[in-house]
Coordinates of C-alpha atoms and ligand atoms in Angstrom, one line a residue:
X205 CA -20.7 6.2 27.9
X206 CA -22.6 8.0 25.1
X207 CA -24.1 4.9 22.6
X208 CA -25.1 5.4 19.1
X209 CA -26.7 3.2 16.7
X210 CA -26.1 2.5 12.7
X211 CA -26.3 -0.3 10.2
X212 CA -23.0 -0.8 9.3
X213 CA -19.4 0.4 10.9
X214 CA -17.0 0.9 8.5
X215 CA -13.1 1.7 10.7
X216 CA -10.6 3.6 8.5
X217 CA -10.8 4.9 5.3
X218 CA -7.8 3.9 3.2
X219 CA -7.8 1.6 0.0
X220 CA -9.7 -1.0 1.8
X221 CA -12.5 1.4 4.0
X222 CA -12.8 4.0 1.5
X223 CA -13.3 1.8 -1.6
X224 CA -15.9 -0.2 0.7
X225 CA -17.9 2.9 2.0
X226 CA -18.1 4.5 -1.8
X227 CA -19.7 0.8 -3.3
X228 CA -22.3 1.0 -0.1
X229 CA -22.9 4.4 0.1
X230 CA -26.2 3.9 -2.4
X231 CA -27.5 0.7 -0.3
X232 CA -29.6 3.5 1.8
X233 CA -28.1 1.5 4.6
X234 CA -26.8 3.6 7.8
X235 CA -23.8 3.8 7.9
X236 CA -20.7 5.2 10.3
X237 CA -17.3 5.7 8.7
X238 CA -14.6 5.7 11.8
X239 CA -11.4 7.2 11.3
X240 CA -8.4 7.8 13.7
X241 CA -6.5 11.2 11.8
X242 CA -8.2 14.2 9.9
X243 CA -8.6 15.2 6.4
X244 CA -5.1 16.1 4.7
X245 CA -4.7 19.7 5.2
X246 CA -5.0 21.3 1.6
X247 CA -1.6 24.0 1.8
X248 CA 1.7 25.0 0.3
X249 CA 3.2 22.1 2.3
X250 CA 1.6 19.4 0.3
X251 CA 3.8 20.1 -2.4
X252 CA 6.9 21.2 -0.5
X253 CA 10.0 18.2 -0.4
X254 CA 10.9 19.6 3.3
X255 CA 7.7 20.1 4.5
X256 CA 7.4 15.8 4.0
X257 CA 10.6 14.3 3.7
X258 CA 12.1 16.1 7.0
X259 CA 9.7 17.6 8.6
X260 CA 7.8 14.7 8.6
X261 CA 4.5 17.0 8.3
X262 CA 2.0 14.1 7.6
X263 CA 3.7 11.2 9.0
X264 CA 2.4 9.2 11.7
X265 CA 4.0 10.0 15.1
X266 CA 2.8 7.4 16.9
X267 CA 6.1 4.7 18.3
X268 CA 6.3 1.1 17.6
X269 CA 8.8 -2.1 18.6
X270 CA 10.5 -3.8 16.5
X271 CA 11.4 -7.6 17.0
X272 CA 14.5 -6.3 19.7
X273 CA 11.9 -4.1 21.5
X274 CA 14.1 -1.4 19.9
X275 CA 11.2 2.0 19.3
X276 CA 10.8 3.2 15.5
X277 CA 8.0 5.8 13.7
X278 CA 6.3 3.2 11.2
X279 CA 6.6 4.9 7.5
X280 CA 2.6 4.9 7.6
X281 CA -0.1 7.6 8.2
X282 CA -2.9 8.2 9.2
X283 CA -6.0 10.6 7.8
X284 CA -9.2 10.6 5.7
X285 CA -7.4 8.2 2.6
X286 CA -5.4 6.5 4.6
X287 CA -1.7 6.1 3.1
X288 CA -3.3 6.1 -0.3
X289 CA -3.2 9.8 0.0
X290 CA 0.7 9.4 -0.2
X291 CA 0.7 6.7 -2.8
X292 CA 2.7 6.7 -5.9
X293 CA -1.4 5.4 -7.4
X294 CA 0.3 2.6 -9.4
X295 CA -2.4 0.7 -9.5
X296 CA -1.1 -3.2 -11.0
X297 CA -3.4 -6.6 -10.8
X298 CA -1.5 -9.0 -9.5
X299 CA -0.2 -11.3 -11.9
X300 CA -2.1 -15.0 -12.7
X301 CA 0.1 -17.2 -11.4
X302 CA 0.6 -14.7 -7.8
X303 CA -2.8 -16.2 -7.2
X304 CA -1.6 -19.6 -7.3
X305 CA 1.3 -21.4 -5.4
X306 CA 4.6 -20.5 -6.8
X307 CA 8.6 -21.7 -5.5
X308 CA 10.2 -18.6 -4.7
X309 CA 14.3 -19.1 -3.9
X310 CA 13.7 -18.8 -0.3
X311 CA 10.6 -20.6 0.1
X312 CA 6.9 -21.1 -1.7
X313 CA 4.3 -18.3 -2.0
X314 CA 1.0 -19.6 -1.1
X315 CA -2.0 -19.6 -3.3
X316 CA -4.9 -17.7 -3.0
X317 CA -8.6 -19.2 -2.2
X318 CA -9.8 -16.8 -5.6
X319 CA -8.1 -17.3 -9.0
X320 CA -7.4 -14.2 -10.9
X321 CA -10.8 -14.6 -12.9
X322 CA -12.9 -14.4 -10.0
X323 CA -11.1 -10.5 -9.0
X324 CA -11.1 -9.8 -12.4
X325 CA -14.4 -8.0 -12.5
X326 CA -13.7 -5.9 -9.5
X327 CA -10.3 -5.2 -10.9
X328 CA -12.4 -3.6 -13.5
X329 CA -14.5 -1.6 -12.1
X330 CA -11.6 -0.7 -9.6
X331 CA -9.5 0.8 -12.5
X332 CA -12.5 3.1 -13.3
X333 CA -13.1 3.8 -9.9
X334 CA -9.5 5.2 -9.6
X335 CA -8.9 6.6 -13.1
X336 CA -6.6 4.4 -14.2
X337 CA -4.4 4.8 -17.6
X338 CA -2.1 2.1 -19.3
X339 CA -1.5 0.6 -22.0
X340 CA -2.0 -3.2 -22.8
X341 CA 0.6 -5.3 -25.1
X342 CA 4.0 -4.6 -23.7
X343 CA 4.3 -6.2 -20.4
X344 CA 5.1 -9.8 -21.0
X345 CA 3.4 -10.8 -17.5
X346 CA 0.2 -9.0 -17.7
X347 CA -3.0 -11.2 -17.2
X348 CA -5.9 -11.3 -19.7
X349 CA -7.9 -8.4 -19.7
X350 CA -9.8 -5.7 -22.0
X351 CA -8.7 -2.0 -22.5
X352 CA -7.4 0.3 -19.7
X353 CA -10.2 3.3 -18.8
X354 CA -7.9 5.2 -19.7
X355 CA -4.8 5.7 -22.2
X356 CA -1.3 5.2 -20.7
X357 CA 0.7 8.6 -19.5
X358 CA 3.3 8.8 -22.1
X359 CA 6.8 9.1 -21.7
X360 CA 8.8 12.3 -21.0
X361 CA 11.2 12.8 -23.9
X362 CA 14.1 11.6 -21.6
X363 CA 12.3 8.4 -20.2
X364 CA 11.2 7.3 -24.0
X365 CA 15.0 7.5 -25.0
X366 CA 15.7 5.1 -21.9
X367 CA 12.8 2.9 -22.8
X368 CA 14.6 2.9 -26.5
X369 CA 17.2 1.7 -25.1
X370 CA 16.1 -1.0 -22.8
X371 CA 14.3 -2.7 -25.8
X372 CA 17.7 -2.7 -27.5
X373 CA 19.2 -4.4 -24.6
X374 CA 16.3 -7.3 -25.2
X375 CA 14.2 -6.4 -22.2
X376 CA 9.9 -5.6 -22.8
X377 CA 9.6 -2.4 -21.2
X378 CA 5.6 -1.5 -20.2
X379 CA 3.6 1.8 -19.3
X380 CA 3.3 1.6 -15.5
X381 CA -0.6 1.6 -14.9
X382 CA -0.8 4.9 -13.0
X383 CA -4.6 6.3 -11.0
X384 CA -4.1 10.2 -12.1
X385 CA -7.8 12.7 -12.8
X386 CA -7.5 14.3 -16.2
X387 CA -3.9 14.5 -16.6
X388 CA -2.9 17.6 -18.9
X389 CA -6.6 18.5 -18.6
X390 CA -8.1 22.1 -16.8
X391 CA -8.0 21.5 -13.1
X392 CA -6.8 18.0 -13.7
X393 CA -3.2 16.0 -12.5
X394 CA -0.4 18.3 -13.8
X395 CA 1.9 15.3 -13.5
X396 CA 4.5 17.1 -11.5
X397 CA 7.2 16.1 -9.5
X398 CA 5.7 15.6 -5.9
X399 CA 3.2 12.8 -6.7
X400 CA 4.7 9.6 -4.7
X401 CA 4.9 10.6 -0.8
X402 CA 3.2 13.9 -1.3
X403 CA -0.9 14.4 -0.7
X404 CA -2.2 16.0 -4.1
X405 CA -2.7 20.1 -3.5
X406 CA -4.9 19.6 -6.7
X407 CA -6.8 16.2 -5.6
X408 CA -5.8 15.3 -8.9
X409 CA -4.2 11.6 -8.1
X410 CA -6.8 9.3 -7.6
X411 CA -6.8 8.2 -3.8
X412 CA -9.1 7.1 -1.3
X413 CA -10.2 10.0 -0.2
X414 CA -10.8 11.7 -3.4
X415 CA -12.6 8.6 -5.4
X416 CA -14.1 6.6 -2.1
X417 CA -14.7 8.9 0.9
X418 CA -15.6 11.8 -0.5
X419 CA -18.4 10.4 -3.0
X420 CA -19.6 8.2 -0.1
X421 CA -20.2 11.3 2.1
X422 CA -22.4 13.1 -0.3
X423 CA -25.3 10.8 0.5
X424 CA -27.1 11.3 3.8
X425 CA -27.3 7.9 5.1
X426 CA -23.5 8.1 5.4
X427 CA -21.9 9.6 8.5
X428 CA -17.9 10.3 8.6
X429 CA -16.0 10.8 12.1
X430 CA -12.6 11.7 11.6
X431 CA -10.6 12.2 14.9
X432 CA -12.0 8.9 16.0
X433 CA -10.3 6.0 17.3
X434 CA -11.7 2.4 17.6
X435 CA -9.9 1.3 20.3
X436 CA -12.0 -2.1 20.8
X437 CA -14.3 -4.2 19.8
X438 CA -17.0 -5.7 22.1
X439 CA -18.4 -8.9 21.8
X440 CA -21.9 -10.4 22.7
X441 CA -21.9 -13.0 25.6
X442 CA -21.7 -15.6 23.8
X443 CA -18.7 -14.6 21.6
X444 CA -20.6 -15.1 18.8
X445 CA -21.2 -11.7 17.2
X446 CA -19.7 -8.0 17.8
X447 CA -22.3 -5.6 20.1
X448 CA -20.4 -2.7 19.7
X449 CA -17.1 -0.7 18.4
X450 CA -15.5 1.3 21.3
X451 CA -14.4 4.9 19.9
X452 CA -12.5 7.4 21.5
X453 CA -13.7 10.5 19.5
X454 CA -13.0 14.2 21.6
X455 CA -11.5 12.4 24.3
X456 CA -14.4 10.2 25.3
X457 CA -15.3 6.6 25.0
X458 CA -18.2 6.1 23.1
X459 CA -20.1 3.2 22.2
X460 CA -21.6 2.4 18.9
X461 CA -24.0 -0.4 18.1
X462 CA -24.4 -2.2 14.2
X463 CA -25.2 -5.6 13.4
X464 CA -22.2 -5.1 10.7
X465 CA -18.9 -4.2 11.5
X466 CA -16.1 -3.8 8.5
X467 CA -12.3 -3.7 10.0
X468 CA -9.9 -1.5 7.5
X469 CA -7.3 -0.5 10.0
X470 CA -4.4 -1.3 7.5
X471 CA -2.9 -4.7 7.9
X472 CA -0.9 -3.9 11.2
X473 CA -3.6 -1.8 12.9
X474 CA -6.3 -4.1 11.9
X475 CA -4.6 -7.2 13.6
X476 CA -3.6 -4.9 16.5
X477 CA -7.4 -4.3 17.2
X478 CA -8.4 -7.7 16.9
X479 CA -5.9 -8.7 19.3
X480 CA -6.5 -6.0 21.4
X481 CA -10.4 -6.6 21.9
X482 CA -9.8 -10.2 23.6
X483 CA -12.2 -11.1 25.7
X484 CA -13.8 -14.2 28.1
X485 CA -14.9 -15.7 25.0
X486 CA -11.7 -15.2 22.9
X487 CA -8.5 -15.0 25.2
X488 CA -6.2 -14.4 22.3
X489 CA -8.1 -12.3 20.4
X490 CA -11.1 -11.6 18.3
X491 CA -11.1 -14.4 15.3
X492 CA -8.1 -16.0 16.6
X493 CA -9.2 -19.8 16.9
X494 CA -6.5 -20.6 14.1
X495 CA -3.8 -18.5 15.8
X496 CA -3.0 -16.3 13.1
X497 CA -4.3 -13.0 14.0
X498 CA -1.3 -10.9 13.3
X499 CA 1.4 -13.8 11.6
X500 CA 2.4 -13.6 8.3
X501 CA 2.9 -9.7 7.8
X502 CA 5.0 -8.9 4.5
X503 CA 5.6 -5.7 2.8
X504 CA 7.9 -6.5 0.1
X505 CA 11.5 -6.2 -0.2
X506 CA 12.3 -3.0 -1.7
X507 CA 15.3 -1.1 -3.1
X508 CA 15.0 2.5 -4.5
X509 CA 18.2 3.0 -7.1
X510 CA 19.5 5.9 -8.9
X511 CA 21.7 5.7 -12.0
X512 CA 23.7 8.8 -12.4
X513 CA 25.7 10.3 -14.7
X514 CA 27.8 13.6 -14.2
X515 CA 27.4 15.2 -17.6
X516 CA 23.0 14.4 -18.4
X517 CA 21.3 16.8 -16.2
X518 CA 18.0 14.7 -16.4
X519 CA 15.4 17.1 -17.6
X520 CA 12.2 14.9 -17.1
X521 CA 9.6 16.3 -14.2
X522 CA 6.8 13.1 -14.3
X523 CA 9.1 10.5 -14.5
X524 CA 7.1 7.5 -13.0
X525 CA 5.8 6.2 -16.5
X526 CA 8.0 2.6 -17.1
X527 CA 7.6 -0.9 -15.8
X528 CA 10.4 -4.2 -16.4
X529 CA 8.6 -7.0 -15.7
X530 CA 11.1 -9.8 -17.5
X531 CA 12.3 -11.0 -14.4
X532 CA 8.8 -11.3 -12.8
X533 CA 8.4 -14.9 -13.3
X534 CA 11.9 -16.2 -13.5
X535 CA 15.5 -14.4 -13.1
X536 CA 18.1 -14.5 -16.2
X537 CA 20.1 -17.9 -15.6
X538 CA 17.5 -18.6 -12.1
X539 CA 14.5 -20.5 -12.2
X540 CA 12.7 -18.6 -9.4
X541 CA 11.3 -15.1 -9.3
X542 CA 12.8 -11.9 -8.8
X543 CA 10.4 -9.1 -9.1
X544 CA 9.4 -5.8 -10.5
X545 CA 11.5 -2.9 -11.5
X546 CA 10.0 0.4 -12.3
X547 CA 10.5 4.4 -12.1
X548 CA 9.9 6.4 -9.6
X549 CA 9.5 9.8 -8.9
X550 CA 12.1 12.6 -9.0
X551 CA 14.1 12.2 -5.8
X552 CA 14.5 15.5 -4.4
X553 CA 17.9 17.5 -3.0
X554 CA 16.6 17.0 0.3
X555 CA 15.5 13.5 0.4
X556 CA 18.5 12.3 -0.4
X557 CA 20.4 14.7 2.1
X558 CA 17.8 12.9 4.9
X559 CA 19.1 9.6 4.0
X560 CA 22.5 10.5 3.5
X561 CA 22.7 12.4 6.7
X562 CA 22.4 9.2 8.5
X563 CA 26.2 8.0 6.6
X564 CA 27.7 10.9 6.4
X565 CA 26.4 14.3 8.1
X566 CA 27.4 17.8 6.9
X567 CA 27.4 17.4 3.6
X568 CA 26.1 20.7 2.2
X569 CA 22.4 20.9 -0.1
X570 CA 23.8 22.5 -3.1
X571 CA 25.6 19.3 -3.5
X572 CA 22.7 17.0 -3.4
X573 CA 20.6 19.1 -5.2
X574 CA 23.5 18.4 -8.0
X575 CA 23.3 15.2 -7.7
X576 CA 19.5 14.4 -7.9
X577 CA 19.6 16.7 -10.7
X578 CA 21.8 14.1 -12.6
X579 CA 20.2 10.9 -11.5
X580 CA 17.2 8.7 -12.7
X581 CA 15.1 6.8 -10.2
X582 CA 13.6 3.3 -9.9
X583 CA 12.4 1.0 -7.8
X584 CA 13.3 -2.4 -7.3
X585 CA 10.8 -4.9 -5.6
X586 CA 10.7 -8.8 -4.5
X587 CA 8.4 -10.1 -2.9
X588 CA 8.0 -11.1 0.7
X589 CA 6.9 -14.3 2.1
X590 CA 4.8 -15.2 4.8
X591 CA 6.6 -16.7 7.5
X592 CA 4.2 -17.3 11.3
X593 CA 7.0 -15.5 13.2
X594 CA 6.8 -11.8 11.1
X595 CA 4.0 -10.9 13.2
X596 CA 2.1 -7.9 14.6
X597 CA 1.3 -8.1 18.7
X598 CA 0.2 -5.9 21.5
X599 CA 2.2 -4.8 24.4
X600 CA 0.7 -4.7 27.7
X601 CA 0.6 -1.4 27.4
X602 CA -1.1 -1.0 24.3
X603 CA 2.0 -0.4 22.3
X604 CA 2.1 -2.4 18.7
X605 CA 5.2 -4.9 18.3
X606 CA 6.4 -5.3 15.2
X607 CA 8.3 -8.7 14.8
X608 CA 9.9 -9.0 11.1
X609 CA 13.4 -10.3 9.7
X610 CA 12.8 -9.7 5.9
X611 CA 13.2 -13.2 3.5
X612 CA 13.3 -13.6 -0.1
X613 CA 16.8 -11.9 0.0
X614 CA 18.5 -14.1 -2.5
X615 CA 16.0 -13.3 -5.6
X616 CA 15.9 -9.5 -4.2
X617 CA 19.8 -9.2 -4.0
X618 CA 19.4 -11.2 -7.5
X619 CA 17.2 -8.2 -9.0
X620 CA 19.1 -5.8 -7.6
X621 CA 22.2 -7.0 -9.1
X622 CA 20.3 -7.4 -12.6
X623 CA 18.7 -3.4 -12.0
X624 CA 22.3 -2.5 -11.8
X625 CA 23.7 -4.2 -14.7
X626 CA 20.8 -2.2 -16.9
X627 CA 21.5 1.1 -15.2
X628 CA 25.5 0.2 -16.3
X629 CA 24.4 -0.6 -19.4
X630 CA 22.3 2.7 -20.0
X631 CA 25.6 4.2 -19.7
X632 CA 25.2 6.0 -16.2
X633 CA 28.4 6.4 -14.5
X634 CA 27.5 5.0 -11.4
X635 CA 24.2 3.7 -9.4
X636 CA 23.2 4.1 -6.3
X637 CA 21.2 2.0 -3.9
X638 CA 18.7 2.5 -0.5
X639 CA 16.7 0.9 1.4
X640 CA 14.4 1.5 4.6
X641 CA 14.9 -2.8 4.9
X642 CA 12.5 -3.9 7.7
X643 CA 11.2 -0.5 8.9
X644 CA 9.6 -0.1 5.5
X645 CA 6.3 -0.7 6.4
X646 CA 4.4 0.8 3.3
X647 CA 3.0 -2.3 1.6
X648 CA 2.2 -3.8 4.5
X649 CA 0.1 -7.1 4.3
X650 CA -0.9 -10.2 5.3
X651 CA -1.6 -10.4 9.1
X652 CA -5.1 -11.4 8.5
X653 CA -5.0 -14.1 5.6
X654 CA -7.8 -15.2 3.8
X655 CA -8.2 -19.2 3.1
X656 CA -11.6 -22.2 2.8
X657 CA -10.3 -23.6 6.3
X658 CA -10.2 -22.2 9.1
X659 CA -7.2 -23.9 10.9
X660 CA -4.8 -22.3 8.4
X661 CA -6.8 -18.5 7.9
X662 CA -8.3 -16.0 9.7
X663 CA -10.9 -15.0 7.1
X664 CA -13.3 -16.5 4.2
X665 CA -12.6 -15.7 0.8
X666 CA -15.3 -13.2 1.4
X667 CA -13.2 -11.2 4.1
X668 CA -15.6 -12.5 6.6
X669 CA -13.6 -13.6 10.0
X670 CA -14.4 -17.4 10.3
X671 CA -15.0 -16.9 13.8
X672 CA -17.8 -14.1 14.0
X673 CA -20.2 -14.0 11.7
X674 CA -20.7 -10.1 11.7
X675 CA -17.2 -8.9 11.8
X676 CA -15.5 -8.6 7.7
X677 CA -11.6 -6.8 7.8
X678 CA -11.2 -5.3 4.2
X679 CA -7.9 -4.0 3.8
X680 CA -4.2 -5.6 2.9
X681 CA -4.8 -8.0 5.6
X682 CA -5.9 -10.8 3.6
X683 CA -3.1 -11.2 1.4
X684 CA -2.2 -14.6 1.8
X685 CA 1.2 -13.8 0.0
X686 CA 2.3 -10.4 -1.0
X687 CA 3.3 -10.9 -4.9
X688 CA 5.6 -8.4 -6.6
X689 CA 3.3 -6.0 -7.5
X690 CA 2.1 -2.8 -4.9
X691 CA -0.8 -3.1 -3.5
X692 CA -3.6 -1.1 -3.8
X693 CA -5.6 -2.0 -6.9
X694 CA -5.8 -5.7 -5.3
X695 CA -6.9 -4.2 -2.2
X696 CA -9.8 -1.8 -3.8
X697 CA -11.0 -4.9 -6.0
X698 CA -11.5 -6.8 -3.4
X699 CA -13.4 -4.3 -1.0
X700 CA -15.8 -3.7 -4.1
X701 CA -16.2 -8.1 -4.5
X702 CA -16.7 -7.9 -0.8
X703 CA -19.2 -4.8 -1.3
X704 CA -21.6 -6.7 -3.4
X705 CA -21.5 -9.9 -1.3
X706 CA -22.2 -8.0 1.8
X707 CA -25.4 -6.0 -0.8
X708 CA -26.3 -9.4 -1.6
X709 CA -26.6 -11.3 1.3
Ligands
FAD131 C1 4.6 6.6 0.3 C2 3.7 5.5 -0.1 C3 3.6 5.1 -1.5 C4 2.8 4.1 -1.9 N1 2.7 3.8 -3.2 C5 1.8 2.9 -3.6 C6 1.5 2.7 -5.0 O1 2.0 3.5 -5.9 N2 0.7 1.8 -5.4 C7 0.1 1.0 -4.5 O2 -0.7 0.1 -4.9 N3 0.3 1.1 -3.2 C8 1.2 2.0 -2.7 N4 1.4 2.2 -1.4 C9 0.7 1.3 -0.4 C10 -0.8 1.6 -0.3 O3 -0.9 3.0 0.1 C11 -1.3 0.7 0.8 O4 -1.1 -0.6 0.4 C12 -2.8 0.9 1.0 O5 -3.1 2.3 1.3 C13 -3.3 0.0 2.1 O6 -4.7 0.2 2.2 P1 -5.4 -0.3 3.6 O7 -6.8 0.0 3.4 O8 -4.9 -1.6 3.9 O9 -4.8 0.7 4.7 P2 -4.6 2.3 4.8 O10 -4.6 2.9 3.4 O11 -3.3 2.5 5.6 O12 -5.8 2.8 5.6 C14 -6.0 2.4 6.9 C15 -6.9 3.5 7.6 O13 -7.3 3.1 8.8 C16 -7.1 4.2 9.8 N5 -7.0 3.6 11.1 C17 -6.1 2.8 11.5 N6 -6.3 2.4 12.8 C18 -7.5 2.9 13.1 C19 -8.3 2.8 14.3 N7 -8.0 2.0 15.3 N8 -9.5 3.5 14.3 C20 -9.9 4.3 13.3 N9 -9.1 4.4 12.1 C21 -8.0 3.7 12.1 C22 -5.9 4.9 9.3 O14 -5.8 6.2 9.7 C23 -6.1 4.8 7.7 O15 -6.9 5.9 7.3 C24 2.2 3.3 -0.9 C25 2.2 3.6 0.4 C26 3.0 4.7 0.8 C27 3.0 5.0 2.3

C-alpha cells in the first residue's frame, strides 16, 4: 500500500470541507483535501432542465436503504463543492431562539452548546466569504446583526406586486439572503432561471467550490485529490488517536498519515465512515462511546407549492427573492412553530412532467410547459426533530441504511395549510403541492451532534469527536436540531469558528 504523509486531512469539500480548507489554506500547514467525485464539468448541460432534472447528469448514482430495506438514489451529490454546487445559496443564520430549547407540536428541539452570539462572528465573515446580499428590517425573526456585505437582490416586477400584496394581507415579507458574485455585473451572476439544482456555467453563485476550494488550492502547501474515496479510518493501538485515512484513489488503497484528520463527508456519509472504521478498540464505531454515531438525522420537512392561475403568464425569470417568516416562531391561532416559506426558482416544463409522470404518465410537454408558465413557486419548510431511531447505519456489505419516518407533521401540514390560504388569497386559481417526503435528503443533518457531555453527543462544541482527540467532523453533522432555516451558512460559520480553534491550539 502506497503511504503519504501531511499535516492535516481534510475528507470532502462541500460547505463544511471547503469553507475549512479556504480559512487554513494560509496556516502554511500541509495539507490533503480528499474528495470522492470530480470537479463539475463546466458545459451546456449545466444550464439545461433535462440534462438535471431527468437525466440525472450530476446526481449521485450510488443506492441506499431505506428503513424497509426498500433501495433509493439519495437526492445528494457528489463533486469538488459538494451539494453546494446545486444549492439554491440562501444563505439564513439560524434564528436566536433555534439555538436554544424550544416546544415544537410534536416534541422539543434541543438547544445548542453555542448561543447565537458566539457564531455570530463567523456568521459574518461567512456572508463575505459567500457574497451574500439582503436586506435587514423586514423579517420579524431576524437576530441582531450589522449590515449585509452586500445589498439585497431586488424584486422582479411581478414578485414586488406579490410582496405588495402580502403586506396588505398583514404578513412581513423579507429579501431572502441569497450567495450570488456580482449580480447584473460583467462576468458576474445573471440571475437566471437555472440557479437552485443547477451547477453555475458562469461560477457566478457563490458555492464551495468557487469561494473555498478553489482559493485554498492556489497556495502550494495545499494538495486536492478528487476521485478519491476515504473508505476508512485507522486508529492507533491504543484507540486513542487516528494513524491514517484509507483512500481508494485510481483503484488502489492508499494510506495517508496526519496528526489532524477533519471529517466533512456530509451528515450521512460522515457517520457512515465513522461507523464503518470500527475497530478492536471501538466495536461500534469510531467516537461511538455515547451511541450516537449516526441517530438523530433530520433534513427538514419540506413542501414545494405552486399557485397558479390560467390567465397571468408569470413573466419573472430570478424569482427566488422573498422570505415569510411570521409563522417562524408561532403559527396563527397555535402556540408552536411552523416554519419558513419562501420562493423558489422557476419550475421548469420538465420538472414538473418528472414528477407528474409518476401520477399520471403520458401527459404531453406542451402542456406542462403551460402550466409552469402560469405558476409561482415557493417553498414551504418545518423543521425536523431529532428522534435516536432516524438513523444512518452500514450494511454488511458496505451499503448505507437510511432509517427515517419524518415528525413534526402537525406544524408542517399547519404551514402548509396557512401557504395555501395566502396563495388563495393572492388570487391564484388553484395551488399545487409536492413533496420528495423522506427521500429528501438535501438538508441532511444531525447524525453527529455536538453537546458539553459526552453521554448525550458525539462532538465538542468545537467539532472535536469526544472520543479521539485528533479526529474534528465539520459539516451538518453537528446540528443538534435542524431549525427552519437551510443550512448552509450555519454550516460555513462554524467550519471557519472551528478553523481558528484548530490555528489556535
Ligand atoms: C438541490 C439542493 C439545493 C439546496 N439549497 C440550499 C440553499 O439554498 N441553502 C442552503 O443553505 N442549503 C441548501 N442545500 C443544502 C446544502 O447544500 C447542504 O446543507 C450543504 O452542502 C451540506 O454541507 P456538508 O459539508 O455537510 O456536505 P456536502 O456539501 O454534501 O459535502 C460533502 C462532500 O464530501 C464528499 N464525500 C462524501 N463522502 C466522501 C468520502 N468517503 N471520501 C471523500 N469524499 C467524500 C462529497 O462528495 C461532498 O463533496 C441544498 C442542497 C441541494 C441538494
Amino acid at each position: 500500500m502506497r503511504a503519504s504523509h501531511f499535516d492535516l486531512v481534510i475528507i470532502g469539500t462541500g460547505a463544511g470541507g471547503g469553507t475549512m480548507a479556504q480559512a487554513l489554506a494560509g496556516s502554511g500547514a500541509r495539507i490533503l483535501v480528499v474528495e470522492r467525485g470530480e470537479f463539475v464539468p463546466n458545459e451546456d448541460q449545466n444550464w439545461s432542465p433535462e440534462a438535471v432534472w431527468r437525466d440525472l447528469r450530476y446526481r449521485a448514482t450510488e443506492h441506499w436503504l431505506d428503513e424497509r430495506g426498500e433501495s433509493f438514489v439519495p437526492y445528494t451529490h457528489y463533486g469538488v463543492g459538494g451539494n453546494t454546487k446545486f444549492w439554491g445559496s440562501v444563505l439564513y443564520r439560524l434564528r436566536c431562539e433555534d439555538f436554544q430549547e424550544v416546544a415544537h407540536a410534536d416534541g422539543v428541539s434541543p438547544a445548542w452548546p453555542i448561543d447565537y452570539e458566539t457564531l455570530a462572528p463567523y456568521y459574518d465573515r461567512a456572508e463575505h466569504l459567500y457574497h451574500v446580499h439582503g436586506e435587514v428590517g423586514d423579517d420579524p425573526t431576524e437576530p441582531p446583526r450589522g449590515p449585509f456585505p452586500h445589498p439585497a437582490i431586488p424584486h422582479a416586477r411581478g414578485m414586488a406586486a406579490i410582496v405588495a400584496q402580502l403586506r396588505a394581507q398583514g404578513l412581513h415579507p423579507s429579501a431572502l439572503p441569497l450567495g450570488l458574485l456580482n449580480p447584473g455585473a460583467p462576468g458576474g451572476c445573471v440571475l437566471c432561471n437555472t440557479c437552485n439544482s443547477f451547477p453555475c456555467k458562469l461560477h457566478a453563485k457563490s458555492d464551495a467550490e468557487v469561494c473555498g476550494i478553489r482559493e485554498a488550492i492556489r497556495h502550494p502547501n495545499v494538495t486536492l485529490w478528487t476521485g478519491a474515496l476515504a473508505q476508512r479510518l485507522v486508529t492507533g493501538h491504543d484507540g486513542t488517536r487516528i494513524e491514517a485515512v484509507e483512500i481508494v484513489r485510481h483503484g488502489q488503497v492508499e494510506r495517508v498519515e496526519a496528526p489532524l484528520v477533519v471529517v466533512s463527508c456530509g451528515a450521512v456519509n460522515s457517520a457512515a465512515l465513522l461507523l464503518r472504521s470500527a475497530n478492536k478498540e471501538h466495536p461500534a464505531g469510531l467516537a461511538n462511546s455515547s451511541g450516537l454515531v449516526g441517530r438523530r438525522y433530520m433534513a427538514h420537512l419540506a413542501t414545494m407549492m405552486q399557485g397558479f392561475h390560467p390567465f397571468r403568464v408569470n413573466d419573472t425569470v430570478f424569482q427566488k427573492t422573498v422570505a415569510i417568516n411570521d409563522f417562524y416562531l408561532r403559527g396563527p391561532g397555535r402556540p408552536y412553530p411552523l416554519g419558513q416559506i419562501q420562493s423558489q426558482g422557476r419550475t421548469h416544463g420538465v420538472m414538473a412532467q418528472v414528477v407528474g409522470d409518476t401520477m399520471v404518465p403520458g401527459i404531453p410537454r406542451w402542456a406542462y410547459d403551460w402550466w409552469v408558465a402560469r405558476g409561482v413557486d415557493w417553498l414551504v419548510m418545518s423543521e425536523d426533530l431529532p428522534r435516536p431511531e432516524n438513523r444512518v447505519t452500514v450494511e454488511p456489505d458496505g451499503r448505507i441504511r437510511l432509517s427515517y419516518s419524518p415528525n413534526n407533521a402537525t406544524a408542517h401540514q399547519a404551514l402548509v395549510a396557512e401557504a395555501t390560504r395566502i396563495l388563495r388569497r393572492l388570487g391564484f386559481w388553484k395551488v399545487m403541492t409536492h413533496s420528495h417526503q423522506s427521500r429528501n435528503t438535501t438538508h441532511q443533518c444531525g447524525t453527529l451532534v455536538f453537546g458539553t457531555d459526552p453521554r448525550q453527543s458525539v462532538l465538542d462544541p468545537y467539532c472535536r469527536t469526544h472520543d479521539i482527540a485528533n479526529l474534528f467532523v465539520v459539516d451538518a453533522s453537528f446540528f443538534p436540531s435542524s431549525a427552519a432555516v437551510n443550512p448552509g451558512l450555519t454550516i460555513a460559520a462554524q467550519a471557519l469558528r472551528v478553523a481558528e480553534h484548530i490555528t489556535a491550539s
